[in-house]
PDB file of C-alpha atoms in Angstrom:
ATOM      1  CA  MET A   1     -29.732  29.729   6.561  1.00  0.00           C
ATOM      2  CA  LYS A   2     -29.932  28.984   2.840  1.00  0.00           C
ATOM      3  CA  SER A   3     -26.253  29.883   2.366  1.00  0.00           C
ATOM      4  CA  ARG A   4     -25.273  27.477   5.170  1.00  0.00           C
ATOM      5  CA  MET A   5     -27.192  24.696   3.436  1.00  0.00           C
ATOM      6  CA  VAL A   6     -25.407  25.439   0.158  1.00  0.00           C
ATOM      7  CA  VAL A   7     -22.017  25.425   1.916  1.00  0.00           C
ATOM      8  CA  ALA A   8     -22.903  22.155   3.675  1.00  0.00           C
ATOM      9  CA  SER A   9     -24.008  20.642   0.370  1.00  0.00           C
ATOM     10  CA  ILE A  10     -20.760  21.688  -1.342  1.00  0.00           C
ATOM     11  CA  ALA A  11     -18.704  20.343   1.560  1.00  0.00           C
ATOM     12  CA  ALA A  12     -20.576  17.023   1.442  1.00  0.00           C
ATOM     13  CA  SER A  13     -20.070  16.683  -2.312  1.00  0.00           C
ATOM     14  CA  MET A  14     -16.356  17.492  -1.915  1.00  0.00           C
ATOM     15  CA  PHE A  15     -16.062  14.820   0.809  1.00  0.00           C
ATOM     16  CA  CYS A  16     -17.801  12.259  -1.394  1.00  0.00           C
ATOM     17  CA  SER A  17     -15.584  13.111  -4.371  1.00  0.00           C
ATOM     18  CA  VAL A  18     -12.482  12.449  -2.273  1.00  0.00           C
ATOM     19  CA  PHE A  19     -13.646   8.865  -1.745  1.00  0.00           C
ATOM     20  CA  ALA A  20     -15.253   8.397  -5.168  1.00  0.00           C
ATOM     21  CA  ALA A  21     -12.506   6.336  -6.720  1.00  0.00           C
ATOM     22  CA  GLU A  22     -12.370   4.673 -10.108  1.00  0.00           C
ATOM     23  CA  PRO A  23     -14.690   1.695 -10.650  1.00  0.00           C
ATOM     24  CA  PRO A  24     -13.286  -1.513  -9.128  1.00  0.00           C
ATOM     25  CA  LYS A  25     -10.699  -3.278 -11.285  1.00  0.00           C
ATOM     26  CA  ALA A  26      -9.095  -6.715 -11.150  1.00  0.00           C
ATOM     27  CA  VAL A  27      -5.660  -5.165 -11.754  1.00  0.00           C
ATOM     28  CA  VAL A  28      -4.621  -1.608 -10.877  1.00  0.00           C
ATOM     29  CA  THR A  29      -1.348  -0.198 -12.238  1.00  0.00           C
ATOM     30  CA  LEU A  30       0.089   2.922 -10.604  1.00  0.00           C
ATOM     31  CA  VAL A  31       3.024   4.660 -12.291  1.00  0.00           C
ATOM     32  CA  ASP A  32       5.463   6.969 -10.526  1.00  0.00           C
ATOM     33  CA  ALA A  33       7.167   9.594 -12.665  1.00  0.00           C
ATOM     34  CA  GLY A  34      10.126   9.803 -10.198  1.00  0.00           C
ATOM     35  CA  PRO A  35      12.876   9.865  -9.348  1.00  0.00           C
ATOM     36  CA  ASP A  36      11.555  11.187  -6.058  1.00  0.00           C
ATOM     37  CA  VAL A  37      13.517   9.398  -3.382  1.00  0.00           C
ATOM     38  CA  PHE A  38      16.115  10.403  -0.851  1.00  0.00           C
ATOM     39  CA  ALA A  39      19.584  10.082  -2.341  1.00  0.00           C
ATOM     40  CA  GLU A  40      21.454  10.619   0.933  1.00  0.00           C
ATOM     41  CA  GLY A  41      22.268   8.076   3.611  1.00  0.00           C
ATOM     42  CA  SER A  42      20.362   4.863   3.012  1.00  0.00           C
ATOM     43  CA  PRO A  43      20.533   3.091  -0.350  1.00  0.00           C
ATOM     44  CA  VAL A  44      17.979   4.443  -2.808  1.00  0.00           C
ATOM     45  CA  VAL A  45      14.882   2.315  -3.441  1.00  0.00           C
ATOM     46  CA  ASP A  46      12.894   4.016  -6.196  1.00  0.00           C
ATOM     47  CA  VAL A  47       9.498   2.543  -7.149  1.00  0.00           C
ATOM     48  CA  VAL A  48       8.643   3.326 -10.776  1.00  0.00           C
ATOM     49  CA  LYS A  49       5.495   1.193 -10.998  1.00  0.00           C
ATOM     50  CA  LEU A  50       3.192  -0.505  -8.519  1.00  0.00           C
ATOM     51  CA  GLU A  51       0.744  -3.171  -9.650  1.00  0.00           C
ATOM     52  CA  LEU A  52      -2.077  -4.322  -7.370  1.00  0.00           C
ATOM     53  CA  SER A  53      -3.936  -7.522  -8.203  1.00  0.00           C
ATOM     54  CA  SER A  54      -5.230 -10.771  -6.692  1.00  0.00           C
ATOM     55  CA  ASP A  55      -5.142 -14.452  -7.546  1.00  0.00           C
ATOM     56  CA  GLY A  56      -8.049 -15.979  -5.657  1.00  0.00           C
ATOM     57  CA  LYS A  57      -6.075 -16.498  -2.432  1.00  0.00           C
ATOM     58  CA  PHE A  58      -3.720 -13.529  -2.136  1.00  0.00           C
ATOM     59  CA  ILE A  59      -3.668  -9.788  -2.725  1.00  0.00           C
ATOM     60  CA  VAL A  60      -0.554  -9.313  -4.856  1.00  0.00           C
ATOM     61  CA  ILE A  61       1.553  -6.138  -4.578  1.00  0.00           C
ATOM     62  CA  ALA A  62       4.248  -5.988  -7.269  1.00  0.00           C
ATOM     63  CA  ALA A  63       6.705  -3.082  -7.294  1.00  0.00           C
ATOM     64  CA  THR A  64       8.959  -2.416 -10.252  1.00  0.00           C
ATOM     65  CA  LEU A  65      12.072  -0.591  -9.053  1.00  0.00           C
ATOM     66  CA  ALA A  66      14.511   1.627 -10.914  1.00  0.00           C
ATOM     67  CA  ASP A  67      17.343  -0.618  -9.666  1.00  0.00           C
ATOM     68  CA  ALA A  68      17.521  -3.843  -7.706  1.00  0.00           C
ATOM     69  CA  PRO A  69      18.011  -2.940  -4.018  1.00  0.00           C
ATOM     70  CA  LYS A  70      21.019  -4.036  -1.977  1.00  0.00           C
ATOM     71  CA  PRO A  71      19.755  -3.372   1.550  1.00  0.00           C
ATOM     72  CA  ALA A  72      22.171  -3.627   4.447  1.00  0.00           C
ATOM     73  CA  SER A  73      19.376  -3.623   7.049  1.00  0.00           C
ATOM     74  CA  LEU A  74      15.616  -4.131   7.329  1.00  0.00           C
ATOM     75  CA  LEU A  75      15.110  -0.356   7.323  1.00  0.00           C
ATOM     76  CA  ASP A  76      16.960  -0.085   4.005  1.00  0.00           C
ATOM     77  CA  ALA A  77      14.809  -2.942   2.655  1.00  0.00           C
ATOM     78  CA  LEU A  78      11.470  -1.082   2.842  1.00  0.00           C
ATOM     79  CA  ILE A  79       9.961  -0.639  -0.622  1.00  0.00           C
ATOM     80  CA  ALA A  80       6.365   0.498  -0.125  1.00  0.00           C
ATOM     81  CA  GLY A  81       3.739   0.961   2.565  1.00  0.00           C
ATOM     82  CA  VAL A  82       0.181  -0.170   1.856  1.00  0.00           C
ATOM     83  CA  SER A  83      -3.050   0.486   3.751  1.00  0.00           C
ATOM     84  CA  ILE A  84      -6.065  -1.753   3.137  1.00  0.00           C
ATOM     85  CA  ASP A  85      -9.731  -0.909   3.661  1.00  0.00           C
ATOM     86  CA  VAL A  86     -11.236  -4.397   3.613  1.00  0.00           C
ATOM     87  CA  ASP A  87     -14.900  -3.300   3.621  1.00  0.00           C
ATOM     88  CA  ASN A  88     -14.319  -0.359   1.218  1.00  0.00           C
ATOM     89  CA  ASN A  89     -15.925   1.990   3.736  1.00  0.00           C
ATOM     90  CA  PRO A  90     -14.003   5.135   4.803  1.00  0.00           C
ATOM     91  CA  LYS A  91     -16.292   5.490   7.841  1.00  0.00           C
ATOM     92  CA  THR A  92     -15.123   2.261   9.515  1.00  0.00           C
ATOM     93  CA  GLY A  93     -11.604   1.327  10.562  1.00  0.00           C
ATOM     94  CA  GLY A  94      -8.685   3.527  11.578  1.00  0.00           C
ATOM     95  CA  GLU A  95      -6.035   5.805  10.098  1.00  0.00           C
ATOM     96  CA  GLY A  96      -3.832   4.131   7.526  1.00  0.00           C
ATOM     97  CA  LEU A  97      -0.042   4.319   7.781  1.00  0.00           C
ATOM     98  CA  ASP A  98      -0.462   5.664  11.338  1.00  0.00           C
ATOM     99  CA  GLY A  99      -2.010   8.869   9.965  1.00  0.00           C
ATOM    100  CA  TYR A 100       1.502  10.182   9.531  1.00  0.00           C
ATOM    101  CA  TYR A 101       1.698  10.503   5.770  1.00  0.00           C
ATOM    102  CA  ALA A 102      -1.805  11.658   4.842  1.00  0.00           C
ATOM    103  CA  ASP A 103      -5.417  11.517   5.962  1.00  0.00           C
ATOM    104  CA  MET A 104      -6.361   7.851   5.294  1.00  0.00           C
ATOM    105  CA  PRO A 105      -9.516   7.015   7.250  1.00  0.00           C
ATOM    106  CA  GLY A 106     -11.317   3.689   7.126  1.00  0.00           C
ATOM    107  CA  MET A 107      -8.318   1.353   6.971  1.00  0.00           C
ATOM    108  CA  GLU A 108      -8.221  -1.988   8.755  1.00  0.00           C
ATOM    109  CA  PHE A 109      -4.693  -3.148   7.902  1.00  0.00           C
ATOM    110  CA  ASP A 110      -1.259  -1.689   7.179  1.00  0.00           C
ATOM    111  CA  SER A 111       1.399  -3.577   5.267  1.00  0.00           C
ATOM    112  CA  GLU A 112       4.954  -2.986   4.138  1.00  0.00           C
ATOM    113  CA  LEU A 113       6.549  -4.520   1.073  1.00  0.00           C
ATOM    114  CA  ILE A 114      10.036  -5.535   2.197  1.00  0.00           C
ATOM    115  CA  ALA A 115      13.007  -6.766   0.168  1.00  0.00           C
ATOM    116  CA  SER A 116      15.211  -9.515   1.556  1.00  0.00           C
ATOM    117  CA  VAL A 117      18.542  -8.635   3.134  1.00  0.00           C
ATOM    118  CA  GLU A 118      21.234 -10.921   1.743  1.00  0.00           C
ATOM    119  CA  ASP A 119      24.196 -12.141   3.805  1.00  0.00           C
ATOM    120  CA  ASP A 120      26.576 -11.529   0.894  1.00  0.00           C
ATOM    121  CA  GLY A 121      25.528  -7.861   0.546  1.00  0.00           C
ATOM    122  CA  GLY A 122      24.193  -8.475  -2.953  1.00  0.00           C
ATOM    123  CA  ALA A 123      20.887  -7.551  -4.558  1.00  0.00           C
ATOM    124  CA  ALA A 124      17.753  -8.689  -2.743  1.00  0.00           C
ATOM    125  CA  ARG A 125      16.619 -12.027  -4.138  1.00  0.00           C
ATOM    126  CA  SER A 126      13.078 -12.031  -2.735  1.00  0.00           C
ATOM    127  CA  SER A 127      10.466  -9.903  -1.001  1.00  0.00           C
ATOM    128  CA  SER A 128       7.436 -10.222   1.265  1.00  0.00           C
ATOM    129  CA  SER A 129       4.652  -8.186   2.856  1.00  0.00           C
ATOM    130  CA  SER A 130       4.211  -7.697   6.591  1.00  0.00           C
ATOM    131  CA  LEU A 131       0.730  -7.085   7.994  1.00  0.00           C
ATOM    132  CA  ILE A 132      -0.512  -5.063  10.980  1.00  0.00           C
ATOM    133  CA  ASN A 133      -4.068  -4.956  12.312  1.00  0.00           C
ATOM    134  CA  ILE A 134      -4.634  -1.200  12.791  1.00  0.00           C
ATOM    135  CA  ALA A 135      -7.340  -1.494  15.470  1.00  0.00           C
ATOM    136  CA  GLU A 136      -5.285  -3.871  17.582  1.00  0.00           C
ATOM    137  CA  LYS A 137      -1.922  -2.295  16.678  1.00  0.00           C
ATOM    138  CA  SER A 138      -0.578  -5.809  16.441  1.00  0.00           C
ATOM    139  CA  ASN A 139       1.425  -7.714  13.857  1.00  0.00           C
ATOM    140  CA  VAL A 140      -0.580 -10.335  12.041  1.00  0.00           C
ATOM    141  CA  LEU A 141       2.474 -11.207   9.977  1.00  0.00           C
ATOM    142  CA  THR A 142       6.053 -10.070  10.202  1.00  0.00           C
ATOM    143  CA  SER A 143       8.447 -10.191   7.269  1.00  0.00           C
ATOM    144  CA  SER A 144       9.929 -13.413   8.644  1.00  0.00           C
ATOM    145  CA  ASP A 145       6.702 -15.446   8.543  1.00  0.00           C
ATOM    146  CA  ALA A 146       5.099 -13.856   5.467  1.00  0.00           C
ATOM    147  CA  VAL A 147       5.070 -15.574   2.076  1.00  0.00           C
ATOM    148  CA  HIS A 148       8.380 -14.821   0.329  1.00  0.00           C
ATOM    149  CA  THR A 149       8.384 -14.378  -3.446  1.00  0.00           C
ATOM    150  CA  ALA A 150      11.485 -14.596  -5.615  1.00  0.00           C
ATOM    151  CA  ALA A 151      12.401 -11.343  -7.359  1.00  0.00           C
ATOM    152  CA  LYS A 152      12.005 -11.229 -11.136  1.00  0.00           C
ATOM    153  CA  GLY A 153      14.557  -8.747 -12.424  1.00  0.00           C
ATOM    154  CA  LYS A 154      13.634  -5.454 -10.779  1.00  0.00           C
ATOM    155  CA  VAL A 155      10.134  -6.580  -9.758  1.00  0.00           C
ATOM    156  CA  TYR A 156       9.616  -7.268  -6.047  1.00  0.00           C
ATOM    157  CA  THR A 157       6.350  -8.818  -4.895  1.00  0.00           C
ATOM    158  CA  GLY A 158       4.463  -9.201  -1.646  1.00  0.00           C
ATOM    159  CA  ARG A 159       1.416 -11.385  -1.065  1.00  0.00           C
ATOM    160  CA  ILE A 160      -1.268 -10.921   1.587  1.00  0.00           C
ATOM    161  CA  ALA A 161      -3.596 -13.897   2.157  1.00  0.00           C
ATOM    162  CA  TYR A 162      -7.335 -13.251   2.025  1.00  0.00           C
ATOM    163  CA  THR A 163      -7.638 -15.310   5.223  1.00  0.00           C
ATOM    164  CA  ASP A 164      -5.275 -12.958   7.093  1.00  0.00           C
ATOM    165  CA  ILE A 165      -7.541  -9.948   6.474  1.00  0.00           C
ATOM    166  CA  GLY A 166     -10.928 -11.692   6.412  1.00  0.00           C
ATOM    167  CA  ALA A 167     -11.484 -11.091   2.692  1.00  0.00           C
ATOM    168  CA  LYS A 168     -13.090 -13.347   0.095  1.00  0.00           C
ATOM    169  CA  SER A 169     -13.305 -13.675  -3.677  1.00  0.00           C
ATOM    170  CA  GLY A 170     -15.540 -11.082  -5.343  1.00  0.00           C
ATOM    171  CA  GLN A 171     -15.038  -8.581  -2.520  1.00  0.00           C
ATOM    172  CA  ILE A 172     -14.165  -4.967  -3.302  1.00  0.00           C
ATOM    173  CA  ILE A 173     -11.377  -3.432  -1.241  1.00  0.00           C
ATOM    174  CA  ARG A 174      -9.727  -0.013  -1.150  1.00  0.00           C
ATOM    175  CA  ILE A 175      -5.945   0.374  -1.112  1.00  0.00           C
ATOM    176  CA  VAL A 176      -3.688   3.385  -0.594  1.00  0.00           C
ATOM    177  CA  ALA A 177       0.013   2.817  -1.234  1.00  0.00           C
ATOM    178  CA  ARG A 178       3.072   4.906  -0.457  1.00  0.00           C
ATOM    179  CA  GLU A 179       6.608   4.709  -1.797  1.00  0.00           C
ATOM    180  CA  ALA A 180       8.855   4.159   1.232  1.00  0.00           C
ATOM    181  CA  GLY A 181      11.780   6.266  -0.005  1.00  0.00           C
ATOM    182  CA  ASP A 182       9.846   9.372  -1.058  1.00  0.00           C
ATOM    183  CA  ARG A 183      10.859  12.991  -0.490  1.00  0.00           C
ATOM    184  CA  GLY A 184       8.681  14.015   2.432  1.00  0.00           C
ATOM    185  CA  GLU A 185       5.459  13.019   4.123  1.00  0.00           C
ATOM    186  CA  THR A 186       3.005  12.963   1.206  1.00  0.00           C
ATOM    187  CA  ALA A 187       5.198  13.046  -1.902  1.00  0.00           C
ATOM    188  CA  GLY A 188       5.257   9.285  -2.399  1.00  0.00           C
ATOM    189  CA  ILE A 189       1.559   8.516  -1.997  1.00  0.00           C
ATOM    190  CA  PHE A 190      -0.038   6.882  -5.034  1.00  0.00           C
ATOM    191  CA  PRO A 191      -3.655   7.572  -6.034  1.00  0.00           C
ATOM    192  CA  GLU A 192      -6.247   5.547  -4.159  1.00  0.00           C
ATOM    193  CA  ALA A 193      -7.105   2.214  -5.796  1.00  0.00           C
ATOM    194  CA  VAL A 194     -10.277   0.129  -5.638  1.00  0.00           C
ATOM    195  CA  LEU A 195      -9.632  -3.546  -6.320  1.00  0.00           C
ATOM    196  CA  LYS A 196     -12.111  -6.364  -6.977  1.00  0.00           C
ATOM    197  CA  LEU A 197     -10.671  -9.601  -5.631  1.00  0.00           C
ATOM    198  CA  LYS A 198     -10.642 -12.675  -7.886  1.00  0.00           C
TER     199      LYS A 198
END
């Protein structure tokens, strides 16, 4: 009986340590050593840095890429997937990123950072973030009606409005991001981030 209690205690502490992230920050910078993307078929979109922040109205997801993308289709334009736990509670919500890439419980919204597809076949000139309500499996925003942000060099940015996810200034949220062009199911997942909204 005592050994079972010890095992249960160890298991509980391991579970807690999985979700014990860094203290909340106003800006979280995640660096990818890369290159770790598929080089065959679709054009390569390699994220080398992902910065998560907020500005009082929007969550800001800024991806620095190895090269400016020249997507020929919306599928080629995917840069990163992001799952958001609005209440910072892994016990509420659903599986982030459809549960396909890793175990991500407690997420309320999924988003994808998407580069623009240009008619002239040139480098994407802007980007945006879509938004899906996980519980309802419905699009809150598609790339066409999301806020578009002009690219700055190799930095592509998406913005998610606090009002679209029911968040407010001062709130602490949890984010798990994934590089869209990674090599395999879990290779492109960045460390979990805890963000305090401005």
